[in-house]
Tab-separated table of C-alpha atoms in Angstrom:
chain	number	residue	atom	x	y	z
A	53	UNK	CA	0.000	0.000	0.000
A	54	UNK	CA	1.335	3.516	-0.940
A	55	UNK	CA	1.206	5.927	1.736
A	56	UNK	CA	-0.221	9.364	0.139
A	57	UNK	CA	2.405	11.803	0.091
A	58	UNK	CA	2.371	14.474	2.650
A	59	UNK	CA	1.634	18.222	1.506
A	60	UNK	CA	5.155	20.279	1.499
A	61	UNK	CA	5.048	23.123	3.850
A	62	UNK	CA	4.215	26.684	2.214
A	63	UNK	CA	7.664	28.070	1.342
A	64	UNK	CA	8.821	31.167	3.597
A	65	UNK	CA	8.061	34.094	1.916
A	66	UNK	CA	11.200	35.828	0.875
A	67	UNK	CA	12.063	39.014	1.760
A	68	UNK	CA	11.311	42.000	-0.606
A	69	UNK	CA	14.131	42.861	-2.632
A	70	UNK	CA	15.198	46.628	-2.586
A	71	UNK	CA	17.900	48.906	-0.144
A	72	UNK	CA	16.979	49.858	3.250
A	73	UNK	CA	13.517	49.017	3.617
A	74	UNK	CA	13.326	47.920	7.515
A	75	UNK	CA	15.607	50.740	8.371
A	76	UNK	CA	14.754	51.065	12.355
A	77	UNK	CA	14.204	54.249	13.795
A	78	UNK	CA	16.009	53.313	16.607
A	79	UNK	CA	19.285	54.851	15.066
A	80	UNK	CA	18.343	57.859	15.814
A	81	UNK	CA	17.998	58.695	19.335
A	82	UNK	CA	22.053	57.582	20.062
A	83	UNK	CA	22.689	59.705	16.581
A	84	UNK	CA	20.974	62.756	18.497
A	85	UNK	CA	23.333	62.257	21.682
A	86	UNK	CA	26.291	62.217	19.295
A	87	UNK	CA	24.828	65.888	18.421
A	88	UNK	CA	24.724	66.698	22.031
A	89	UNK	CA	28.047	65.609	22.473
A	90	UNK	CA	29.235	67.863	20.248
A	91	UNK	CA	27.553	70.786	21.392
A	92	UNK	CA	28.741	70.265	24.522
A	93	UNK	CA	32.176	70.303	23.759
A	94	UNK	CA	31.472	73.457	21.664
A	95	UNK	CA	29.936	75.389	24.743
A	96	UNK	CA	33.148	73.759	26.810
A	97	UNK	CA	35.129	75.486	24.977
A	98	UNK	CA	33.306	78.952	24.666
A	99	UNK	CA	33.059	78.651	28.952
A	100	UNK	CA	37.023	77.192	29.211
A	101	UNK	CA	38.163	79.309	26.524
A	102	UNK	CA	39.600	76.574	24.533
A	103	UNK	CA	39.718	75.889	20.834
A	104	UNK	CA	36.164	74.974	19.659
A	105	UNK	CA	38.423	72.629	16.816
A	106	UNK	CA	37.293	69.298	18.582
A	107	UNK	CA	33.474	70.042	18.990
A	108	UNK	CA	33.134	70.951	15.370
A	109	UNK	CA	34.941	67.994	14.296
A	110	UNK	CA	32.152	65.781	16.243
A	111	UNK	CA	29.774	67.703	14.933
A	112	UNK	CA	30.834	67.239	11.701
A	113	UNK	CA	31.084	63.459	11.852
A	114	UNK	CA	27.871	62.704	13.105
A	115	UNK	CA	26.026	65.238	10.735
A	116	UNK	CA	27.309	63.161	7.741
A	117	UNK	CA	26.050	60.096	9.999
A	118	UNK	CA	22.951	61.504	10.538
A	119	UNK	CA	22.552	62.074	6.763
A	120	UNK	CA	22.951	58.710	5.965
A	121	UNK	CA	20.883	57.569	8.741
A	122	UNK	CA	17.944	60.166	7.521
A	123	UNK	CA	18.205	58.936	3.358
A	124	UNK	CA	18.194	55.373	5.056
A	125	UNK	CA	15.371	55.641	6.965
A	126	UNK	CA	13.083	57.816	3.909
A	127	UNK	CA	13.845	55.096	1.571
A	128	UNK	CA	10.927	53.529	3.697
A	129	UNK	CA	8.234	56.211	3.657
A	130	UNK	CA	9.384	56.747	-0.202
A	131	UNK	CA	8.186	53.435	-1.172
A	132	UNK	CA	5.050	53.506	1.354
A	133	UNK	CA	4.332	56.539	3.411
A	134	UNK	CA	1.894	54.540	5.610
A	135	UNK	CA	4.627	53.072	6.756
A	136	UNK	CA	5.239	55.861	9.401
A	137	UNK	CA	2.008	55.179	10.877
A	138	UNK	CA	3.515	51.871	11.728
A	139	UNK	CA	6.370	52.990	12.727
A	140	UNK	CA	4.430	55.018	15.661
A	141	UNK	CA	2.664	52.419	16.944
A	142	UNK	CA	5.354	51.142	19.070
A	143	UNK	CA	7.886	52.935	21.920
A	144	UNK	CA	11.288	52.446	19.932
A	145	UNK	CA	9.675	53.699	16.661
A	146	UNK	CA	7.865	56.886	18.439
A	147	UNK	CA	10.818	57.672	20.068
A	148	UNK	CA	13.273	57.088	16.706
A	149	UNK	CA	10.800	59.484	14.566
A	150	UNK	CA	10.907	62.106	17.082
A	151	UNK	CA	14.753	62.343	17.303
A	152	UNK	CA	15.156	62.283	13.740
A	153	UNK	CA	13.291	65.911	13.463
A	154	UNK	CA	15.165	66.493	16.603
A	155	UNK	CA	18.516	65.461	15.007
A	156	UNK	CA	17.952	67.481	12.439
A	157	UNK	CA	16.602	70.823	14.661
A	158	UNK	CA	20.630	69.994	16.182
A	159	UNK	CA	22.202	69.956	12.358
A	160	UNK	CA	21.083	73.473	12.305
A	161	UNK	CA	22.062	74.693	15.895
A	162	UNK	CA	25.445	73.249	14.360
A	163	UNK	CA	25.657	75.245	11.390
A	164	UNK	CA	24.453	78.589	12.885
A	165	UNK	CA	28.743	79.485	13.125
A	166	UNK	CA	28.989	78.390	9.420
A	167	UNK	CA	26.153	79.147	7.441
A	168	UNK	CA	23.504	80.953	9.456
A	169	UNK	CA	20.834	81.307	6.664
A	170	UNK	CA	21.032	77.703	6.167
A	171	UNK	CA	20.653	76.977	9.797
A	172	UNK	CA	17.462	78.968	9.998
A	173	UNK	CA	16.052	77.244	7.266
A	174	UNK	CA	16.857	74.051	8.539
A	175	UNK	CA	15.318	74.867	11.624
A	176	UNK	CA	12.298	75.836	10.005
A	177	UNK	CA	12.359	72.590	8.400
A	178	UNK	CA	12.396	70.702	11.565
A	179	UNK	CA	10.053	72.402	13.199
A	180	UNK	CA	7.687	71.327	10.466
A	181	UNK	CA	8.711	67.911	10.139
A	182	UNK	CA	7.974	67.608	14.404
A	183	UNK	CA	4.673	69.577	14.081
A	184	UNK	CA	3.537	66.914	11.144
A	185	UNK	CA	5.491	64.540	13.766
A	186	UNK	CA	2.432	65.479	15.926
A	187	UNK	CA	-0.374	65.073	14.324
A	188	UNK	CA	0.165	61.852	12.917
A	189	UNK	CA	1.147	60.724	16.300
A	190	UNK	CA	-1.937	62.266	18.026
A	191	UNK	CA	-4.075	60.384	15.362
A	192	UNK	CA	-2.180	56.826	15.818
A	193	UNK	CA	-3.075	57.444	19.705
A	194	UNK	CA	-6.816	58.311	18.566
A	195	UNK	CA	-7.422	55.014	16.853
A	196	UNK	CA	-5.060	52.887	18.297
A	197	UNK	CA	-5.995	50.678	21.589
A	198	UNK	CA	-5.643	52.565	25.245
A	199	UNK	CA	-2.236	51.099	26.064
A	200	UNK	CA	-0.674	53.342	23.342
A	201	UNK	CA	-2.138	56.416	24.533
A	202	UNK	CA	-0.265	55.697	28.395
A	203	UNK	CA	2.211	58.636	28.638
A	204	UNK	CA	5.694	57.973	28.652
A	205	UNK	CA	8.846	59.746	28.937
A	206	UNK	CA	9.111	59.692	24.936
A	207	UNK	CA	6.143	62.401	25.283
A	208	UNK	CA	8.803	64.951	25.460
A	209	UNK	CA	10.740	64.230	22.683
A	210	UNK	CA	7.381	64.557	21.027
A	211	UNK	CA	5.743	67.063	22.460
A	212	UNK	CA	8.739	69.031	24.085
A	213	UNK	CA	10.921	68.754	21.564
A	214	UNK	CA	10.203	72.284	20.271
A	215	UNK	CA	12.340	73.921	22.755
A	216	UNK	CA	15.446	72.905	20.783
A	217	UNK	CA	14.711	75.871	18.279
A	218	UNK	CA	15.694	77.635	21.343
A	219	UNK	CA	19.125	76.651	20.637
A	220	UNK	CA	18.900	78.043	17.224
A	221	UNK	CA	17.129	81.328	18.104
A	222	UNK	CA	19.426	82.246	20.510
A	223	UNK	CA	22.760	81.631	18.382
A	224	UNK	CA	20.968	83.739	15.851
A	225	UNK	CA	20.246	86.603	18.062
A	226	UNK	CA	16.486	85.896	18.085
A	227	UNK	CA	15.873	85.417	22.098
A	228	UNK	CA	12.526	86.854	22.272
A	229	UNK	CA	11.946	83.868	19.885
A	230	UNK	CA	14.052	81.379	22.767
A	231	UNK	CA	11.808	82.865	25.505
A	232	UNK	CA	8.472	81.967	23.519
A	233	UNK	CA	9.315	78.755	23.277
A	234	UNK	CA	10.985	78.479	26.776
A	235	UNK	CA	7.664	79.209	28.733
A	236	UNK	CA	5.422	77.572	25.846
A	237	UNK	CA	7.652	74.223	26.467
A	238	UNK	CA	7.263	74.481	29.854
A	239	UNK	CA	3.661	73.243	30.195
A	240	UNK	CA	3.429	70.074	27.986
A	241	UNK	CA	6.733	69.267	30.189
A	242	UNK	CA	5.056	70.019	33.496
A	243	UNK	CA	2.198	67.565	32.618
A	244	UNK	CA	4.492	65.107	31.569
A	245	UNK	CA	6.630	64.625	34.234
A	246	UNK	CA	3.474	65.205	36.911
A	247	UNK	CA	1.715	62.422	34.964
A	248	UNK	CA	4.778	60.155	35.327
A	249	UNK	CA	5.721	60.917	38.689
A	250	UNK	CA	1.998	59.716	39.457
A	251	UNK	CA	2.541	56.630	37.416
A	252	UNK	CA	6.189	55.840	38.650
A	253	UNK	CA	4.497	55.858	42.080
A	254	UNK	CA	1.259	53.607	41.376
A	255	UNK	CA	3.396	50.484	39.489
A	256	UNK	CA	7.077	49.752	39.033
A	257	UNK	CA	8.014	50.005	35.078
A	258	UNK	CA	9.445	46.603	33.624
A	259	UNK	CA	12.627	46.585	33.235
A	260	UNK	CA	12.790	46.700	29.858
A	261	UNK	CA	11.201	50.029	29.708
A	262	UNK	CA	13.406	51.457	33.063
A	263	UNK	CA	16.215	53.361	30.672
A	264	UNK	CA	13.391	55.826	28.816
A	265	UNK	CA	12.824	57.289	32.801
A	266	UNK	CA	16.850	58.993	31.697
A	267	UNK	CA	14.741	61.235	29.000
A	268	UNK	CA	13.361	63.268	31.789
A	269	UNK	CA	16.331	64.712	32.471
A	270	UNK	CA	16.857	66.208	28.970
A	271	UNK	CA	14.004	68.975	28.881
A	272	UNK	CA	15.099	70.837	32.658
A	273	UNK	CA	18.784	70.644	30.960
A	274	UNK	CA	17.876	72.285	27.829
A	275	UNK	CA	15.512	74.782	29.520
A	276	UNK	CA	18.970	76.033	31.653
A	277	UNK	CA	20.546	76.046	28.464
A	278	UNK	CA	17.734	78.218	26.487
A	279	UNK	CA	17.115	80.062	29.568
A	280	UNK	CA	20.979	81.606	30.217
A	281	UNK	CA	21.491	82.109	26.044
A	282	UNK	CA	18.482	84.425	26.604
A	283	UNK	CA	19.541	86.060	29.494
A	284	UNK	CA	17.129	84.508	31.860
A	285	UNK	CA	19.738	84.108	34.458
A	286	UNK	CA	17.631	83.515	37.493
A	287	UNK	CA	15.367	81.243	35.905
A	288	UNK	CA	18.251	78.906	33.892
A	289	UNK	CA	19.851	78.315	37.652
A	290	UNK	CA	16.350	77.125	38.767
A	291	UNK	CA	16.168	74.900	36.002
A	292	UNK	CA	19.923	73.288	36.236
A	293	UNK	CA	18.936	72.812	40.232
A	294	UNK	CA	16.006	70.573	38.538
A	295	UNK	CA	18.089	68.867	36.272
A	296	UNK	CA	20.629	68.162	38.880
A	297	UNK	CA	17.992	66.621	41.601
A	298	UNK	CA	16.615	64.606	38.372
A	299	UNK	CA	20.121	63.710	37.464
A	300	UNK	CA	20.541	62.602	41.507
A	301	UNK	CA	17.819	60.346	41.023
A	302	UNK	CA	18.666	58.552	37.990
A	303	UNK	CA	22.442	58.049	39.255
A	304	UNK	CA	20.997	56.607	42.509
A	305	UNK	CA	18.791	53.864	40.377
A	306	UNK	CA	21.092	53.363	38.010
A	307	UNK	CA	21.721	49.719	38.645
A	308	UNK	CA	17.861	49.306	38.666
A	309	UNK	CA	17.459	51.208	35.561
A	310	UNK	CA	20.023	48.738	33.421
A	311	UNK	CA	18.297	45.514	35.286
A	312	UNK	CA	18.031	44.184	32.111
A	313	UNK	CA	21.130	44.751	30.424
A	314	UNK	CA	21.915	46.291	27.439
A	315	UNK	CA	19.139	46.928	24.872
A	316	UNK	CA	18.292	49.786	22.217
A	317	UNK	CA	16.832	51.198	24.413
A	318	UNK	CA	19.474	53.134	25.879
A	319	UNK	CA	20.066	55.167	23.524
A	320	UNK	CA	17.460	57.253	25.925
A	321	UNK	CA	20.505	57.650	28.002
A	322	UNK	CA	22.789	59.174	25.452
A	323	UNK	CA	21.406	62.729	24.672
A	324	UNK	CA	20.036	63.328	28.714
A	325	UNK	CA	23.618	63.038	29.586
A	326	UNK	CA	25.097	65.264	27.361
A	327	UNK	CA	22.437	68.058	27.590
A	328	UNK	CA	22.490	68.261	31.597
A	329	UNK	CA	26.811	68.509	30.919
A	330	UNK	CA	26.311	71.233	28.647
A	331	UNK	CA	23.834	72.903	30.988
A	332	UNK	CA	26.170	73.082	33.870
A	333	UNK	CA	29.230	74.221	32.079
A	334	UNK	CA	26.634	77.163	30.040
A	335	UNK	CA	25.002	78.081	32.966
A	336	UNK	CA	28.274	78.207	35.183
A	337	UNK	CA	29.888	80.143	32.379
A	338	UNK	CA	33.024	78.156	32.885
A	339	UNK	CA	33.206	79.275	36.410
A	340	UNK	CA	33.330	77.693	39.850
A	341	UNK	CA	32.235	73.919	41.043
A	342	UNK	CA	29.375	73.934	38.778
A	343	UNK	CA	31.951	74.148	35.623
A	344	UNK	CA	34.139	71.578	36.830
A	345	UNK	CA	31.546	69.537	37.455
A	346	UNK	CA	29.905	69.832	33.935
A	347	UNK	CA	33.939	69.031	32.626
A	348	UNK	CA	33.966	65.977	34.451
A	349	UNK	CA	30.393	64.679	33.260
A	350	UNK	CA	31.293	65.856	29.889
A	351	UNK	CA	34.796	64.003	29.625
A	352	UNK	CA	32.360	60.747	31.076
A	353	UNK	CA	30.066	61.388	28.109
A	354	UNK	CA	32.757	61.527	25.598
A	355	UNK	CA	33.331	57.831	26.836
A	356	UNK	CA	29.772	56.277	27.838
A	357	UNK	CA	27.636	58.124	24.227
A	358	UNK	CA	29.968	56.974	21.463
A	359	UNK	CA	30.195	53.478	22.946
A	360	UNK	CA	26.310	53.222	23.416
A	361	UNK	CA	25.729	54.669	19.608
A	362	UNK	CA	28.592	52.130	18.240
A	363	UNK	CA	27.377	48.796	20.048
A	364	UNK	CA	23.699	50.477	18.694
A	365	UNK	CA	24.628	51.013	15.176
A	366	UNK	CA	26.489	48.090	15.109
A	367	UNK	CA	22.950	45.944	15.644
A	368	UNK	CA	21.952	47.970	12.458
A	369	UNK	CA	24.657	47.177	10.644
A	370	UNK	CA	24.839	42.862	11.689
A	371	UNK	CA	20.727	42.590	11.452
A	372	UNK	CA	19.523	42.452	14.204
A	373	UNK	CA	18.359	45.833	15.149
A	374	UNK	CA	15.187	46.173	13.117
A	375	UNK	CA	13.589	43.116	14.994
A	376	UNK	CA	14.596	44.250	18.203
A	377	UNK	CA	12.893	47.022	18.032
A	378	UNK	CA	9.391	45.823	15.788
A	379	UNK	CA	10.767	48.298	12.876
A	380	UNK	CA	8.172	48.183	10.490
A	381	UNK	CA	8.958	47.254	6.468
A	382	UNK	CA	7.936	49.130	3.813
């Protein structure tokens, strides 16, 4: 008797050919603490008075990274723009779209000694690509289930994000324009951090999620920073005493924060570091404990953001990256 032959599994289905098209988002946000790192070193060495040499050379590296990482990532949304919706539906992708506009916001707070006109323009730019940002968030949220509406600390790259022009107005002389956005910023950050204070004391975060709690420190940095280029002197102290008892916090839990090792994921860690650096050697104006303090955590970032953006763009590069972090395909 012939036994009937068994059906042969469906075959796998391949993947589609053509470059780049499950790019992660999750580039970004160590790509954006690069930037940070270099404008750091650039207000190091307007405070220390010190050749701004190395600072621009950062700065120029990682804006021809960023470039690459920007062209990688459209080559998605270029072959299907709903693809961005996607994207948004998950943490690592909300988070990776919103630093990209923010990367970009940086690119022109770089360029502002070069080629102001250009800078402004590019900061225009961004400020458009995080106000569509926005809306197409605030409608995934709409029709999405609850869970994705939960606040998180990625709500202020999203929704705070805006006060980086403040970086850009003020190198270009505009502060009136730094202020507006200074106290504008201010409330969607309020909320945010009320809201998760509230939640951080109801439940305990899984671990997994522990290293987005560093992004909280980035908006009380960068409104010290904003604050002092405007001449707000009273108010950018207040602001770096915030940042510093948020900073106290985070180096306290810091062994509970990395419970789970390392992960994409902290890449939240890179660009919190370097802003609150930056704010205490700007605010300080090179002078006193506060400066030498900022040199010291600025010297540490110089170590701890590079190697967290090369072991994270190294996962791009080998493959595994994308799946990590639920990238979508176009």
């Amino acid at each position: 008797m012939i036994r009937p032959r068994r059906p042969m599994p469906p075959p796998l289905k391949p993947p589609a050919p053509g470059l780049w098209r499950r790019t992660p988002p999750a580039i970004f946000p160590p790509i954006l603490g690069l930037f940070g790192l270099g404008l750091g070193w650039r207000a190091a060495a307007q405070a220390f008075g010190v050749s701004p040499g190395f600072g621009d050379m950062i700065l120029g590296a990682v804006a021809i990274l960023f470039l690459f990482a920007l062209v990688a990532w459209l080559a998605k949304p270029l072959r299907r723009p709903t693809v961005v919706l996607e994207e948004l539906r998950v943490l690592p992708g909300r988070a990776g779209v919103a630093a990209a506009s923010l990367c970009l916001m940086l690119l022109a707070a770089s360029l502002v000694p070069f080629a102001p006109v250009l800078a402004l323009g590019l900061a225009l730019l961004a400020a458009l690509a995080q106000a569509t940002f926005i809306i197409l968030l605030t409608y995934v949220m709409r029709t999405g289930p609850a869970e994705g509406r939960v606040v998180t600390p990625i709500f202020h790259l999203s929704f705070v994000g805006f006060i980086l022009g403040g970086l850009v107005a003020n190198a270009l002389g505009h502060h009136e324009v730094a202020k507006w956005l200074l106290w504008a910023m201010l409330v969607p950050a309020g909320l945010i951090w009320g809201i998760s204070a509230r939640q951080l004391l109801a439940r305990v975060p899984p671990a997994p999620l522990r290293p987005l709690l560093a992004i909280h420190l980035a908006p009380a940095s960068l409104f010290a920073i904003v604050a002092q280029g405007a001449g707000l002197e009273g108010a950018a102290y207040a602001f770096t005493a915030l940042a510093a008892a948020i900073f106290a916090a985070l180096l306290v839990a810091l062994r509970w924060l990395t419970a789970s090792g390392f992960s994409p994921l902290w890449g939240a860690f890179t660009f919190p570091l370097a802003a609150f650096a930056t704010a205490l050697i700007t605010v300080s104006q090179g002078v006193g404990p506060m400066a030498w303090a900022g040199g010291v955590l600025l010297a540490g970032a110089t170590i701890a953001i590079p190697l967290i953006a090369f072991r994270i763009l190294k996962m791009w590069a080998s493959g595994p990256l994308a799946a990590k972090t639920n990238a979508a395909e176009a």
